[in-house]
mmCIF file of C-alpha atoms in Angstrom:
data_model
loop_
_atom_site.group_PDB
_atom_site.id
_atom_site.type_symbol
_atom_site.label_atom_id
_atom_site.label_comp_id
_atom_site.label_asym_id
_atom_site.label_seq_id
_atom_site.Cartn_x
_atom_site.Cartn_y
_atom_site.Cartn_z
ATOM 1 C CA UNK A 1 7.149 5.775 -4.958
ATOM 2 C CA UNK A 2 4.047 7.700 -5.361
ATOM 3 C CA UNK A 3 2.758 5.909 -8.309
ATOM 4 C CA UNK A 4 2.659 2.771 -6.596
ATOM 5 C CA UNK A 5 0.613 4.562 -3.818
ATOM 6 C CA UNK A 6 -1.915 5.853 -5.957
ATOM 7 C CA UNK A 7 -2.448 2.357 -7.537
ATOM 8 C CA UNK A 8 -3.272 0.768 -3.496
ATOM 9 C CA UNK A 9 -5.219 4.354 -2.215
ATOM 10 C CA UNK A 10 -2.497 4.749 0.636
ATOM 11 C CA UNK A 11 -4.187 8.045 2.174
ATOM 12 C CA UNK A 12 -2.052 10.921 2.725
ATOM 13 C CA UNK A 13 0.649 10.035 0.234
ATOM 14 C CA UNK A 14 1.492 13.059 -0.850
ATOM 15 C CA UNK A 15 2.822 14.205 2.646
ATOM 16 C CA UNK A 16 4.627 11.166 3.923
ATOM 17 C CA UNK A 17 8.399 10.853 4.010
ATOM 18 C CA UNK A 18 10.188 8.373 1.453
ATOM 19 C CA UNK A 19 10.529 6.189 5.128
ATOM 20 C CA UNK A 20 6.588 6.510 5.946
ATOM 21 C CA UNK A 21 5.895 5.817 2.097
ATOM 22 C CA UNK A 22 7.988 2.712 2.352
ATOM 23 C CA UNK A 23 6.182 1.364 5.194
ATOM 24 C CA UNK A 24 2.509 2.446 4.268
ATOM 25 C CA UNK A 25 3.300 0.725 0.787
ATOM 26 C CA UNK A 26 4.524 -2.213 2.803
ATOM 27 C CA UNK A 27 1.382 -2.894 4.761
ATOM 28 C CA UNK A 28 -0.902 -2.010 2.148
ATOM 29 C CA UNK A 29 0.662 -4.383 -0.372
ATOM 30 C CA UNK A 30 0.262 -7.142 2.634
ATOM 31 C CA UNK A 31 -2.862 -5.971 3.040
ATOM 32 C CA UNK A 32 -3.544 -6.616 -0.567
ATOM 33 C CA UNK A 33 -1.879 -9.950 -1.030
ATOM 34 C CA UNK A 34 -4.097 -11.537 1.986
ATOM 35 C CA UNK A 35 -7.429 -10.014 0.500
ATOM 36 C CA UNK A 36 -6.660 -11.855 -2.995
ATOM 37 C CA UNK A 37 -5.647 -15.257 -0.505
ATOM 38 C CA UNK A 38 -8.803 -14.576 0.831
ATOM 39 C CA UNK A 39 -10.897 -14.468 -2.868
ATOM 40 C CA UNK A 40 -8.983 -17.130 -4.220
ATOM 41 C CA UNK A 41 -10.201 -19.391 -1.989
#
């Protein structure tokens, strides 16, 4: 779970809970996917 973190710069990983990892990798991989919508266009 961490590695995927590190890869989008979710701040504070290292002290989150697997739950508050799971959602922090959730909106930063949204997050993510609507930037490259954004660039693609």
């Amino acid at each position: 779970m961490l590695e995927p973190a590190k890869r989008l710069d979710v701040r504070g990983r290292s002290r989150m809970t697997k739950a508050e990892l799971v959602e922090a990798l959730q909106k930063a991989n949204d997050s993510a996917s609507a930037r490259a919508l954004r660039e693609s266009d």
